[in-house]
Tab-separated table of C-alpha atoms and ligand atoms in Angstrom:
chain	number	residue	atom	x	y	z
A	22	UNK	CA	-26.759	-12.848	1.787
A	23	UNK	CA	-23.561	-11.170	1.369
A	24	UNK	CA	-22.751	-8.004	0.265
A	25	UNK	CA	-23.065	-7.352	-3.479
A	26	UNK	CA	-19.331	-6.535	-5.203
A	27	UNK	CA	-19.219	-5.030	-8.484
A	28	UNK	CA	-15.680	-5.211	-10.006
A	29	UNK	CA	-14.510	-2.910	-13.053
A	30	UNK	CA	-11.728	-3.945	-14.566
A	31	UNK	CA	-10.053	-2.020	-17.681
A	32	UNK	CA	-7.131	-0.448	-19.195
A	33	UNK	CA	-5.338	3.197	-18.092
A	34	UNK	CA	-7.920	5.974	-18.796
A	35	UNK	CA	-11.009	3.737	-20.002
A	36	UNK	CA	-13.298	5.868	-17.926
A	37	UNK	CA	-13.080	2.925	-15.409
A	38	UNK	CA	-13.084	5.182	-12.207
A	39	UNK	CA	-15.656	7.512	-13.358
A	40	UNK	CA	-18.005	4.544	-14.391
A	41	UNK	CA	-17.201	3.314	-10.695
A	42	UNK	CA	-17.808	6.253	-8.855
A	43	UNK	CA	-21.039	6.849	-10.156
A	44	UNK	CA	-22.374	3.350	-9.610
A	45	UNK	CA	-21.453	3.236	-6.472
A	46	UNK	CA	-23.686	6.751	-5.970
A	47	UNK	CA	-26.121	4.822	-8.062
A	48	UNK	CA	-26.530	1.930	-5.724
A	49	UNK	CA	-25.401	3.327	-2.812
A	50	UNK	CA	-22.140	1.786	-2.311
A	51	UNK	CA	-18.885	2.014	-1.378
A	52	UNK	CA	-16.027	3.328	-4.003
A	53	UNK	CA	-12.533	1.908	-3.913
A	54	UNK	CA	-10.402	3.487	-6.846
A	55	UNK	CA	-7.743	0.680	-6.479
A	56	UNK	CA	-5.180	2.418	-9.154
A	57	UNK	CA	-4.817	5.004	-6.657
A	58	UNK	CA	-3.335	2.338	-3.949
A	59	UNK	CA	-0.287	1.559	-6.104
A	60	UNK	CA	-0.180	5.268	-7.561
A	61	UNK	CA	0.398	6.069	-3.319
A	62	UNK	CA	3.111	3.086	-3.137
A	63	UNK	CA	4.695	4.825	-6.353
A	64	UNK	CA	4.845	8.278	-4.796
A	65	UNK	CA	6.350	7.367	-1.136
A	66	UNK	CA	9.115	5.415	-2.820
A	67	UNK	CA	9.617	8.478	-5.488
A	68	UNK	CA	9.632	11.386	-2.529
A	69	UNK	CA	11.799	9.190	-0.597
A	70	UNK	CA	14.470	9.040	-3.964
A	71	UNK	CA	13.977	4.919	-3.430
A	72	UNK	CA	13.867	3.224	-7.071
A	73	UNK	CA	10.982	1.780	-8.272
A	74	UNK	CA	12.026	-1.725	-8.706
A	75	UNK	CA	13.265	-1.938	-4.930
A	76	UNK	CA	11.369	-4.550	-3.526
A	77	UNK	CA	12.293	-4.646	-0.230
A	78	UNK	CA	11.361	-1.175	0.336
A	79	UNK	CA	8.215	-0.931	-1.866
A	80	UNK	CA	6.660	-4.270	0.217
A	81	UNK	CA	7.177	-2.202	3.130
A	82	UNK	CA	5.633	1.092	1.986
A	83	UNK	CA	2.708	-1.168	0.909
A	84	UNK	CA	2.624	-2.598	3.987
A	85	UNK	CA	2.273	0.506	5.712
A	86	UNK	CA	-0.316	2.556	3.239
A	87	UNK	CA	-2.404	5.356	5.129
A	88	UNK	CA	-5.484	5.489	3.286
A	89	UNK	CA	-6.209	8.804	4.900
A	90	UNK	CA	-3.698	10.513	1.825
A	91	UNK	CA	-5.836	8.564	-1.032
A	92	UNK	CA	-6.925	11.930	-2.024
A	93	UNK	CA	-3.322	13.526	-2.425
A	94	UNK	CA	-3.652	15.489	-6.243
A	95	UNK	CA	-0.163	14.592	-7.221
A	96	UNK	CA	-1.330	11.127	-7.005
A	97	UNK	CA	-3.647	11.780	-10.901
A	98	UNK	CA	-0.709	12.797	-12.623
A	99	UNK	CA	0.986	10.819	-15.516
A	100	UNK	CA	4.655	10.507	-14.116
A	101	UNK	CA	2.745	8.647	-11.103
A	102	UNK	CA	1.067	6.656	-12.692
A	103	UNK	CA	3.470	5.404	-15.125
A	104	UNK	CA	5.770	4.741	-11.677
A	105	UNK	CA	2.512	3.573	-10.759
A	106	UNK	CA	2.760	0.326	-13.226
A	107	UNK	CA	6.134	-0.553	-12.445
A	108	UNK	CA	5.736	-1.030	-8.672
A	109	UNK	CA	2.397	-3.173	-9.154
A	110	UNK	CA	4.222	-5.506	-11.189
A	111	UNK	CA	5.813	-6.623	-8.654
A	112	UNK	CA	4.343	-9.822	-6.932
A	113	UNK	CA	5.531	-9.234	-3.127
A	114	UNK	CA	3.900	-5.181	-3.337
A	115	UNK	CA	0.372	-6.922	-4.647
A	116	UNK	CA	0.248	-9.372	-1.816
A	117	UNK	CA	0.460	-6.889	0.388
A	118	UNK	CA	-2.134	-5.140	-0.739
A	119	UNK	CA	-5.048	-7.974	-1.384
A	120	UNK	CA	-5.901	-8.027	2.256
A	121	UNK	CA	-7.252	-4.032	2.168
A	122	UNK	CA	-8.672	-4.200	-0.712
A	123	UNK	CA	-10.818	-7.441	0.401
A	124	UNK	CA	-11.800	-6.437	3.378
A	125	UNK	CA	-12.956	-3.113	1.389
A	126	UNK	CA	-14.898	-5.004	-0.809
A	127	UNK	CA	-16.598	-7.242	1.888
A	128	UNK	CA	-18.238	-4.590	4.099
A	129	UNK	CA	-22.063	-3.754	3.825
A	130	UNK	CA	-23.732	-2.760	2.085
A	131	UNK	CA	-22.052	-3.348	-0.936
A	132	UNK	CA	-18.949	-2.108	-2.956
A	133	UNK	CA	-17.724	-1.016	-6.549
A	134	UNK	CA	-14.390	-1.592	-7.048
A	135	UNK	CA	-12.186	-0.702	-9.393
A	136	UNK	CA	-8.619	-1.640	-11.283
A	137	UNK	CA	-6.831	-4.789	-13.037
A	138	UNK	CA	-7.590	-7.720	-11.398
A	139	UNK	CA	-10.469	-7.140	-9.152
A	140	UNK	CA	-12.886	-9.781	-11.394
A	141	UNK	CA	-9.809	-12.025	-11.730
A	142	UNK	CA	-7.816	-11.820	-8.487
A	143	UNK	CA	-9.057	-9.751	-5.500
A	144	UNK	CA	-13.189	-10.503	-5.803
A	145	UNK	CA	-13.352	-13.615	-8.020
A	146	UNK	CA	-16.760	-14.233	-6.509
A	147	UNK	CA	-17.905	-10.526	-7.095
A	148	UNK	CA	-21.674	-10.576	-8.635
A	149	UNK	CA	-21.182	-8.164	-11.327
A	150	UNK	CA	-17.696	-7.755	-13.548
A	151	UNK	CA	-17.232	-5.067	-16.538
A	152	UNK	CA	-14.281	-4.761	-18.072
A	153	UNK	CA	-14.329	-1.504	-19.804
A	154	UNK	CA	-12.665	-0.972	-23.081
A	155	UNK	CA	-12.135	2.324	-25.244
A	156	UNK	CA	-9.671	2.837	-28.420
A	157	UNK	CA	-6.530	4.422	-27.132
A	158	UNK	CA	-6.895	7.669	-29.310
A	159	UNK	CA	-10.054	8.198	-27.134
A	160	UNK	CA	-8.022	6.976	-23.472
A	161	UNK	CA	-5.166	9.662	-24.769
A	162	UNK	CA	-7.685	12.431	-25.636
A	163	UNK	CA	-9.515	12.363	-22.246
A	164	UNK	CA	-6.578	12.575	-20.109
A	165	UNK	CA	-4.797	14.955	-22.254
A	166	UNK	CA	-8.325	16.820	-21.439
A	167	UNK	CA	-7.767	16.037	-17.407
A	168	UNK	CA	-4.360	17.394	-17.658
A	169	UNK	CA	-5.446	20.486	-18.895
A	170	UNK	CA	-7.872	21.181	-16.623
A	171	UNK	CA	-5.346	20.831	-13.785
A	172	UNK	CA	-3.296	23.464	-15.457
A	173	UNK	CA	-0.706	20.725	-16.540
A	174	UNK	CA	0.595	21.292	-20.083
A	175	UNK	CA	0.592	18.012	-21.830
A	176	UNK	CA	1.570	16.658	-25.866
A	177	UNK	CA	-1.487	14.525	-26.379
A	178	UNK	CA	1.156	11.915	-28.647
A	179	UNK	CA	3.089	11.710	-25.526
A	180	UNK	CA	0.081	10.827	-23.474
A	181	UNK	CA	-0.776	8.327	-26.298
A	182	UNK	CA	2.400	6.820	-26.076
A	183	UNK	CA	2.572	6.701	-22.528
A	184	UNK	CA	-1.189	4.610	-22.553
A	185	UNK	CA	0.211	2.298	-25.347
A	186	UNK	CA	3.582	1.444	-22.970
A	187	UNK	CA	1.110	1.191	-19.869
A	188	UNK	CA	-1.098	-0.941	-21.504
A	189	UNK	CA	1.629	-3.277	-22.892
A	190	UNK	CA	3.162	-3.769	-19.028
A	191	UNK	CA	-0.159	-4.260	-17.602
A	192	UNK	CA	-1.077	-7.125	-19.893
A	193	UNK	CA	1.909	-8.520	-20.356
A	194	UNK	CA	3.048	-9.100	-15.972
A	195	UNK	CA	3.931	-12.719	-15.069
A	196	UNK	CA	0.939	-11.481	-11.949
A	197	UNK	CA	-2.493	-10.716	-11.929
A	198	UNK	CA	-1.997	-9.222	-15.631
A	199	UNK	CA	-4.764	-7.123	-17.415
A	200	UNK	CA	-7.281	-9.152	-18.938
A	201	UNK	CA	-11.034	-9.661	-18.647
A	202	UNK	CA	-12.447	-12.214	-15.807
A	203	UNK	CA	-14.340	-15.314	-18.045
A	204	UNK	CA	-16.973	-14.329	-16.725
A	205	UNK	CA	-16.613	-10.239	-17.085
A	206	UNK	CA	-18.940	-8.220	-19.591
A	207	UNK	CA	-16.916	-5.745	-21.924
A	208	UNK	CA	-18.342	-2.333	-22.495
A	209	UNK	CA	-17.056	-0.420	-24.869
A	210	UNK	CA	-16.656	3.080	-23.709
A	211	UNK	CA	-14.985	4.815	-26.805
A	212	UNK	CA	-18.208	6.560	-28.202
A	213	UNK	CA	-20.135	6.902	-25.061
A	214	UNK	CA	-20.290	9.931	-23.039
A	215	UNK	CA	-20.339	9.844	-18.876
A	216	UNK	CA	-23.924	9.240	-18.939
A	217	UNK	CA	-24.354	7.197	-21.582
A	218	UNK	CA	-21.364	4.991	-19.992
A	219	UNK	CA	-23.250	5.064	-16.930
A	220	UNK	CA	-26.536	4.079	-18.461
A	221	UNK	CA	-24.741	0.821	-19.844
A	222	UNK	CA	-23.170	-0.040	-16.635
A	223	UNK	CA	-26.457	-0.030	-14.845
A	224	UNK	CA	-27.788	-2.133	-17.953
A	225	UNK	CA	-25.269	-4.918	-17.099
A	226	UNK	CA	-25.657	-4.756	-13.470
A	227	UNK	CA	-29.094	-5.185	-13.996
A	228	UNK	CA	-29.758	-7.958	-16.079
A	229	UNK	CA	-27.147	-9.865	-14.392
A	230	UNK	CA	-29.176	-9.047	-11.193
A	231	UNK	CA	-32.435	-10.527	-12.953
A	232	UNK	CA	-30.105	-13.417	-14.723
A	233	UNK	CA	-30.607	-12.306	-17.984
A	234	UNK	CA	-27.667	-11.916	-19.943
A	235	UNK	CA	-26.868	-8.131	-20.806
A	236	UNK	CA	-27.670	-6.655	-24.297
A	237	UNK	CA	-24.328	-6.810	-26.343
B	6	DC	O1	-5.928	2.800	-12.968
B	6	DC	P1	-4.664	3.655	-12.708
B	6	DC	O2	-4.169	4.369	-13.931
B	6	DC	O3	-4.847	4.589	-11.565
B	6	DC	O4	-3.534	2.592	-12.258
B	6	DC	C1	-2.172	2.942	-12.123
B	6	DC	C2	-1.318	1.684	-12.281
B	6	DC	O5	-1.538	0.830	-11.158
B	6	DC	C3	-1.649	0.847	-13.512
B	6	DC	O6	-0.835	1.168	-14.624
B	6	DC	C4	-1.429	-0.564	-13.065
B	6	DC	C5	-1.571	-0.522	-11.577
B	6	DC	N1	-2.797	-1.162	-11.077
B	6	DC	C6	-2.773	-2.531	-10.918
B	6	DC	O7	-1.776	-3.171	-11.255
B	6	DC	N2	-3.836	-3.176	-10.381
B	6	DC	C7	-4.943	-2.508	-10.034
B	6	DC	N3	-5.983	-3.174	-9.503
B	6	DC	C8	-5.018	-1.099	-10.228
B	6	DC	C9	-3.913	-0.459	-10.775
């Protein structure tokens, strides 16, 4: 049999790559936060003064991604991940990238992914998909929180504002746009806290495991 994929798909700051990270401790799987592959493509083309909508040189920084600088903390900030959205929108940069993050997903024993368009795009075929909603208030409170804690100072409006413009370029790309796989279950993460989230997730992954259809 091959190896079970679980995809999360959702919108900037849904709780996405939490939810992901501790399902894949859950079931003893790989992680792959794929935000943080594009935030990485966004930062070499920043510290390198390139512009963001430079194709030719963004394709090749994609093509030559060193995973081993995934954890890099300027990578979580806002101003790289709003750079972050313009560079995946571009077609040729998210070709280069669907190779890795396949290849991720395939080995055993199993994988959570997480991003965009992993139910619609890069895993198709994965087993389980969630796309994880939460009211934008909620999205701009918690990272307004995760600023904080990293010493940043941050105007929650600002971070609001910043979700609402993310969210509109996300959805609205000519490629691999935001939006949930037909088959994807939605949970709604905008009253639930980590564990609770958690709970849910395992909910879903389990009753699609048995072939019952989750609880709404
Ligand atoms: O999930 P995140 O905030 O780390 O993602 C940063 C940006 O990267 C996001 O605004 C859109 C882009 N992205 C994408 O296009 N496809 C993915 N699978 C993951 C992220």
């Amino acid at each position: 049999m091959a190896c079970m994929i679980i995809a999360i798909d959702g919108p900037a700051a849904s709780g996405k790559g939490t939810l992901g990270k501790r399902l894949a401790h859950h079931y003893g799987y790989r992680h792959l936060d794929t935000g943080v592959i594009y935030r990485a493509v966004a930062k070499a083309l920043l510290d390198a003064n390139i512009a963001l909508t430079n194709e030719a040189a963004a394709v090749a920084v994609a093509m030559e991604l060193d995973p081993e600088k995934f954890g890099h903390p300027e990578l979580k900030t806002q101003r790289i991940g709003d750079a972050a959205s313009v560079v995946s929108a571009i077609p040729r940069v998210r070709e280069a990238l669907v190779d890795f993050q396949r290849q991720f997903a395939a080995g055993p024993p199993g994988a959570v992914l997480d991003g965009r368009d992993i139910g619609t795009v890069i895993c198709p075929d994965a087993e389980v998909k969630i796309f994880v909603v939460a009211d934008p208030r909620v999205r701009a409170r918690r990272r307004a929180l995760e600023a904080r804690a990293r010493g940043e100072t941050v105007d929650e409006e600002a971070v609001l504002a910043d979700i609402i413009r993310r969210d509109e370029r996300d959805q609205n790309r000519p490629v691999a746009p935001l939006r949930p796989a037909p088959d994807a279950h939605t949970l709604d993460n905008s009253k639930l806290d980590i564990d609770a989230g958690v709970r849910a997730a395992i909910a879903i992954v389990e009753a699609v495991r048995a072939g019952r259809k989750p609880a709404p």
